[in-house]
Coordinates of C-alpha atoms in Angstrom, one line a residue:
M1 CA -51.0 14.8 -44.1
P2 CA -51.7 11.2 -45.2
S3 CA -50.4 8.4 -43.1
P4 CA -46.6 8.2 -43.6
D5 CA -44.8 5.2 -44.9
V6 CA -41.7 6.2 -42.9
D7 CA -41.1 8.2 -39.7
V8 CA -37.6 9.7 -39.7
V9 CA -36.3 10.8 -36.3
I10 CA -33.6 13.5 -36.2
P11 CA -32.4 14.7 -32.8
V12 CA -30.6 18.0 -32.6
H13 CA -29.0 19.5 -29.5
T14 CA -27.8 22.9 -30.7
P15 CA -28.9 25.5 -33.3
A16 CA -25.4 25.3 -34.8
R17 CA -26.2 22.0 -36.5
P18 CA -27.2 22.2 -40.3
I19 CA -30.7 20.7 -39.5
R20 CA -32.2 22.2 -42.7
R21 CA -29.9 20.2 -44.9
A22 CA -30.8 17.0 -43.2
V23 CA -34.6 17.6 -43.3
S24 CA -34.5 18.8 -46.9
S25 CA -32.7 15.6 -48.0
V26 CA -35.3 13.4 -46.3
L27 CA -38.1 15.2 -48.0
D28 CA -36.5 14.6 -51.4
T29 CA -38.5 11.5 -52.0
T30 CA -41.8 10.3 -53.4
A31 CA -42.7 8.2 -50.4
A32 CA -45.0 9.6 -47.7
V33 CA -42.5 10.6 -45.1
R34 CA -42.8 12.4 -41.8
V35 CA -39.8 14.0 -40.1
T36 CA -39.7 14.4 -36.4
V37 CA -37.0 16.8 -35.3
V38 CA -36.3 16.4 -31.6
A39 CA -34.9 19.6 -30.0
H40 CA -32.9 18.1 -27.2
N41 CA -32.0 20.4 -24.3
T42 CA -32.1 23.4 -26.6
D43 CA -34.7 26.0 -27.7
P44 CA -37.1 24.4 -30.1
E45 CA -37.9 27.9 -31.5
A46 CA -34.3 28.3 -32.6
I47 CA -34.4 24.9 -34.3
S48 CA -37.6 25.9 -36.1
A49 CA -36.1 29.1 -37.2
N50 CA -33.2 27.2 -38.7
L51 CA -35.6 25.0 -40.7
G52 CA -37.1 28.1 -42.3
D53 CA -40.0 27.3 -44.6
L54 CA -39.5 23.6 -44.1
G55 CA -40.7 24.0 -40.6
T56 CA -44.2 24.9 -41.8
R57 CA -44.6 21.8 -44.0
P58 CA -47.1 19.3 -42.6
E59 CA -44.6 16.5 -43.0
V60 CA -42.2 18.2 -40.5
R61 CA -42.7 18.5 -36.8
V62 CA -40.4 19.9 -34.1
V63 CA -40.8 18.4 -30.7
S64 CA -39.0 19.3 -27.5
L65 CA -37.2 17.1 -25.0
Q66 CA -35.7 18.9 -22.1
D67 CA -34.3 16.1 -19.9
G68 CA -31.0 17.7 -18.9
I69 CA -29.2 14.4 -19.8
P70 CA -26.3 14.7 -22.3
S71 CA -27.1 11.4 -24.0
P72 CA -28.4 10.8 -27.5
A73 CA -30.5 7.9 -26.3
G74 CA -33.2 10.1 -24.8
P75 CA -34.1 12.1 -27.9
M76 CA -33.8 9.1 -30.2
N77 CA -36.2 7.1 -28.0
H78 CA -38.6 10.0 -27.7
G79 CA -38.8 10.3 -31.5
I80 CA -39.2 6.6 -32.0
A81 CA -42.0 6.5 -29.4
L82 CA -43.9 9.1 -31.5
A83 CA -43.5 7.1 -34.7
E84 CA -46.7 5.6 -36.2
A85 CA -45.6 4.6 -39.7
P86 CA -44.9 1.0 -40.7
Y87 CA -41.2 1.8 -40.9
F88 CA -38.9 4.2 -39.0
S89 CA -35.4 5.5 -39.5
V90 CA -33.0 7.6 -37.4
M91 CA -30.5 10.2 -38.7
G92 CA -27.8 12.5 -37.5
S93 CA -28.6 16.2 -37.6
D94 CA -25.5 17.1 -39.7
D95 CA -26.0 14.2 -42.2
E96 CA -28.1 13.9 -45.3
L97 CA -29.7 11.3 -47.7
E98 CA -28.9 11.1 -51.3
P99 CA -32.0 11.8 -53.4
G100 CA -34.4 8.9 -53.5
A101 CA -32.8 7.0 -50.7
L102 CA -36.0 6.3 -48.7
D103 CA -37.8 5.3 -51.9
S104 CA -35.0 2.8 -52.6
W105 CA -35.0 1.4 -49.1
L106 CA -38.8 1.0 -49.1
A107 CA -38.7 -0.8 -52.5
V108 CA -36.2 -3.3 -51.1
A109 CA -38.3 -3.8 -47.9
R110 CA -41.5 -4.3 -49.9
S111 CA -40.0 -6.6 -52.5
T112 CA -38.2 -8.8 -50.1
G113 CA -40.2 -8.6 -46.8
A114 CA -37.0 -7.4 -45.0
T115 CA -37.5 -6.3 -41.4
T116 CA -34.3 -4.1 -41.7
V117 CA -32.8 -2.6 -44.8
I118 CA -29.1 -1.6 -44.5
P119 CA -28.1 1.3 -46.7
R120 CA -24.9 2.2 -48.4
V121 CA -23.1 4.8 -46.2
R122 CA -20.6 7.5 -47.2
V123 CA -18.7 9.7 -44.8
D124 CA -18.0 12.7 -47.0
E125 CA -16.2 10.9 -49.8
A126 CA -15.1 7.8 -47.9
A127 CA -17.3 4.7 -48.4
E128 CA -18.2 2.7 -45.3
P129 CA -17.4 -0.9 -46.1
T130 CA -19.4 -2.6 -43.3
P131 CA -20.8 -5.1 -43.0
P132 CA -18.2 -7.3 -44.6
R133 CA -20.9 -9.7 -46.0
R134 CA -20.4 -12.7 -48.2
R135 CA -19.6 -11.7 -51.8
G136 CA -22.7 -10.7 -53.7
R137 CA -25.0 -11.3 -50.8
V138 CA -27.7 -8.6 -50.4
R139 CA -30.7 -10.5 -49.2
E140 CA -31.4 -12.6 -46.1
L141 CA -28.1 -11.6 -44.5
D142 CA -27.0 -13.7 -41.6
V143 CA -25.6 -12.2 -38.3
D144 CA -22.7 -14.7 -38.3
K145 CA -21.9 -15.5 -42.0
D146 CA -22.3 -11.9 -43.1
R147 CA -20.6 -10.4 -39.9
L148 CA -23.5 -8.0 -39.4
S149 CA -22.2 -7.0 -36.0
Y150 CA -19.5 -4.9 -37.7
R151 CA -22.2 -2.5 -38.8
C152 CA -22.7 -0.6 -35.6
M153 CA -24.4 2.3 -37.1
P154 CA -28.2 2.4 -36.4
L155 CA -29.0 3.6 -39.9
G156 CA -31.4 2.4 -42.5
L157 CA -35.0 1.3 -42.6
I158 CA -36.5 -0.6 -39.7
D159 CA -39.9 -2.4 -39.6
R160 CA -41.7 -0.9 -36.6
T161 CA -44.2 -3.6 -36.4
R162 CA -41.4 -6.2 -36.1
F163 CA -39.5 -4.1 -33.5
P164 CA -42.2 -2.2 -31.6
D165 CA -40.1 -1.9 -28.5
L166 CA -36.7 -1.4 -29.9
R167 CA -35.0 1.4 -28.1
F168 CA -31.5 2.8 -27.5
T169 CA -30.1 2.0 -24.1
P170 CA -30.6 4.9 -21.7
G171 CA -28.2 5.7 -18.9
L172 CA -25.0 4.7 -20.6
E173 CA -22.1 7.1 -21.1
S174 CA -21.1 5.2 -24.3
G175 CA -22.4 2.4 -26.5
E176 CA -26.1 3.2 -26.2
D177 CA -26.6 2.1 -29.8
L178 CA -24.8 -1.3 -29.5
E179 CA -27.7 -3.2 -27.8
F180 CA -30.0 -1.6 -30.4
T181 CA -28.1 -2.8 -33.4
A182 CA -27.2 -6.2 -31.9
E183 CA -30.9 -6.9 -31.4
L184 CA -31.6 -6.0 -35.0
W185 CA -28.9 -8.4 -36.3
F186 CA -29.6 -11.2 -33.9
T187 CA -33.4 -11.2 -34.1
G188 CA -34.3 -9.7 -37.6
A189 CA -36.4 -12.1 -39.6
H190 CA -34.9 -10.8 -42.9
I191 CA -32.1 -8.3 -43.3
A192 CA -31.4 -6.8 -46.7
Y193 CA -28.6 -4.6 -48.0
D194 CA -29.4 -1.9 -50.5
R195 CA -26.1 -2.3 -52.4
T196 CA -26.9 -0.1 -55.4
G197 CA -29.3 2.5 -54.0
P198 CA -28.7 6.1 -52.9
A199 CA -26.5 6.4 -49.9
Y200 CA -26.8 7.8 -46.4
V201 CA -24.2 10.5 -46.3
G202 CA -22.4 11.4 -43.1
H203 CA -20.6 14.7 -42.8
D204 CA -17.8 15.9 -40.6
D205 CA -18.5 19.7 -40.9
A206 CA -20.2 20.3 -37.6
V207 CA -18.6 23.3 -35.9
D208 CA -19.5 22.2 -32.4
R209 CA -18.3 18.6 -32.5
V210 CA -16.5 17.6 -29.3
T211 CA -13.2 15.8 -29.2
R212 CA -13.0 12.2 -28.1
T213 CA -12.4 11.7 -24.4
V214 CA -11.0 8.7 -22.7
R215 CA -13.7 7.4 -20.4
P216 CA -13.4 4.6 -17.9
L217 CA -13.5 1.2 -19.5
S218 CA -16.5 0.3 -17.4
A219 CA -18.4 3.1 -19.2
D220 CA -17.3 2.2 -22.7
F221 CA -18.1 -1.4 -22.2
A222 CA -21.2 -1.3 -20.0
F223 CA -23.2 -2.5 -23.0
L224 CA -21.6 -6.0 -22.7
D225 CA -23.5 -7.0 -19.6
I226 CA -26.7 -5.6 -21.0
V227 CA -26.4 -7.6 -24.2
A228 CA -25.2 -10.8 -22.5
A229 CA -28.3 -10.8 -20.3
K230 CA -30.8 -10.6 -23.2
P231 CA -32.7 -13.8 -23.9
W232 CA -32.2 -13.4 -27.7
Y233 CA -28.4 -13.3 -27.1
R234 CA -28.4 -16.3 -24.8
A235 CA -30.5 -18.2 -27.4
A236 CA -28.2 -17.4 -30.3
S237 CA -25.8 -19.9 -31.8
R238 CA -22.3 -20.3 -30.4
S239 CA -20.9 -19.2 -33.7
A240 CA -23.0 -16.0 -33.8
R241 CA -22.0 -15.1 -30.2
R242 CA -18.4 -15.8 -31.0
G243 CA -18.6 -13.5 -34.0
F244 CA -20.0 -10.8 -31.9
G245 CA -17.1 -11.2 -29.5
V246 CA -14.5 -11.1 -32.3
K247 CA -16.0 -7.8 -33.4
N248 CA -15.9 -6.4 -29.9
L249 CA -12.3 -7.4 -29.4
R250 CA -11.1 -6.3 -32.9
V251 CA -13.0 -3.0 -33.0
H252 CA -13.9 -1.7 -29.6
L253 CA -11.2 -3.2 -27.4
M254 CA -8.3 -2.4 -29.8
D255 CA -9.8 1.1 -30.2
A256 CA -9.7 1.5 -26.4
V257 CA -6.1 0.3 -26.3
A258 CA -5.0 2.8 -29.0
A259 CA -6.8 5.6 -27.3
R260 CA -4.8 5.0 -24.1
L261 CA -1.3 4.7 -25.5
D262 CA -0.6 8.3 -24.6
A263 CA -3.1 8.8 -21.8
P264 CA -2.0 10.0 -18.4
G265 CA -0.2 7.2 -16.6
G266 CA 0.6 5.4 -19.8
I267 CA -0.8 2.1 -21.1
A268 CA 0.3 0.3 -17.9
A269 CA -2.2 2.2 -15.9
Y270 CA -5.0 0.6 -17.9
R271 CA -3.7 -2.9 -18.5
A272 CA -5.8 -4.5 -15.7
E273 CA -9.0 -2.9 -17.0
L274 CA -8.3 -3.8 -20.6
L275 CA -7.5 -7.4 -19.7
D276 CA -10.6 -7.6 -17.5
T277 CA -12.7 -6.3 -20.5
A278 CA -11.1 -8.8 -22.8
A279 CA -11.9 -11.6 -20.4
A280 CA -15.5 -10.4 -20.1
I281 CA -15.9 -10.5 -23.9
E282 CA -14.5 -14.0 -24.0
R283 CA -16.9 -15.2 -21.3
M284 CA -20.0 -14.0 -23.2
S285 CA -18.5 -15.1 -26.6
P286 CA -16.5 -18.3 -26.0
G287 CA -13.8 -18.8 -28.5
A288 CA -13.6 -15.3 -29.8
T289 CA -10.0 -14.6 -28.6
A290 CA -8.6 -17.5 -30.5
L291 CA -10.0 -16.1 -33.8
L292 CA -8.1 -12.8 -33.5
C293 CA -5.4 -12.0 -35.9
R294 CA -1.8 -12.5 -34.8
A295 CA -1.2 -8.8 -34.2
D296 CA -4.2 -8.5 -31.9
R297 CA -3.2 -11.5 -29.9
K298 CA 0.3 -10.1 -29.6
V299 CA -1.3 -6.8 -28.2
L300 CA -3.1 -8.9 -25.6
R301 CA 0.0 -10.8 -24.7
E302 CA 1.9 -7.5 -24.3
L303 CA -0.8 -6.2 -21.9
E304 CA -0.3 -9.4 -19.9
T305 CA 3.3 -8.4 -19.1
S306 CA 4.0 -6.5 -15.9
A307 CA 5.3 -3.5 -17.8
P308 CA 3.6 -3.4 -21.2
S309 CA 5.4 -1.3 -23.8
A310 CA 3.4 1.4 -25.5
D311 CA 5.9 1.6 -28.3
R312 CA 5.6 -2.1 -29.0
I313 CA 1.8 -2.0 -29.0
R314 CA 1.9 1.1 -31.2
A315 CA 4.1 -0.7 -33.7
L316 CA 1.7 -3.8 -33.7
L317 CA -1.4 -1.6 -34.2
S318 CA 0.4 0.5 -36.8
A319 CA 1.4 -2.5 -38.8
R320 CA -2.1 -3.9 -38.6
W321 CA -3.7 -0.6 -39.8
G322 CA -1.2 0.0 -42.5
G323 CA 1.1 2.4 -40.6
G324 CA -1.5 5.1 -40.1
L325 CA -2.1 4.9 -36.4
D326 CA -1.3 8.5 -35.5
A327 CA -3.4 9.8 -38.3
R328 CA -6.3 7.5 -37.4
L329 CA -6.2 8.7 -33.8
T330 CA -7.2 12.2 -35.0
A331 CA -9.1 11.2 -38.1
N332 CA -12.7 11.7 -39.0
P333 CA -14.7 10.8 -35.9
F334 CA -17.3 8.9 -38.0
L335 CA -14.6 6.2 -38.7
A336 CA -13.0 4.0 -36.2
L337 CA -9.3 3.4 -36.1
H338 CA -9.6 0.1 -37.9
R339 CA -8.9 -0.2 -41.6
H340 CA -10.8 -3.5 -41.8
A341 CA -13.6 -2.7 -39.4
P342 CA -14.6 0.9 -39.3
Y343 CA -17.7 1.8 -37.5
R344 CA -19.8 4.8 -36.5
T345 CA -21.6 5.2 -33.2
L346 CA -24.7 7.1 -32.1
R347 CA -22.4 9.3 -30.0
D348 CA -20.5 10.3 -33.2
M349 CA -23.8 11.2 -34.8
M350 CA -24.8 13.4 -31.8
A351 CA -21.4 14.6 -30.4

């Protein structure tokens, strides 16, 4: 096949995933594209069988990674390392692209010189509203002014020559994509948003998706120390680092609080860990806590009491999220609990 314009990496860890749908949607483009399907800790022959005739096309290759590690970082990084095109993209195996999506992203990249093109995202019928950028802003987005950190999803078009060593963080139980996206937003020379182009479509119809588990806070927030130690983060402006901290407090920390309201031992069993995590975020992002909304600050103050009330915290979070806390705790795993800051993680894509 001719040299591809885009290498698309799709890890898959079980034959139950609708991999044919994903690959077929990628190929619905006029651009020269190559799809690398990474059969992760599963039989590559079974994956090839599910692809049917698509598996025989020269633009599609199935590679195997049998590392025995239940992390999406490994297969993503394996596929990215095999990429040779000027641009690469990653995708969940039960997702799809609207027709012409890659053509649209490439057109934006070529016309603007963008090092990263952020697509519109839909999860089934729900639109993903992040990043909450400045009104009308679609070119030369700024990590701070356009609050890019709220887009945690590693989706879109990435200039491989600008980011030759960009990889997902191996060895983490959670958050292996957060260093990846943070580096994109903090160091990208030009970030564009394809506001009107075809969307990336996430689905929640996988039959083998696992339920969320409550991991130790140290696992969920291990990415903080990794990002804080990066030279590009230390060199960033105070306002950019503060904005990153606000996102981590509003989204990830409040998500962690909500997930522990009914956990064994009650919220009191986790108060010290939660407060230590909040303090760690404040240290790496000075001034972030002061910018939280009133409800979030009240949640932190409740955790500071010797016997925090789960009912009071639940009421605060329910009021903040429009009264839908219980529904959000069991909602579509692509979306976070936060009405104003939903996000999707690599784990959600591969769970």
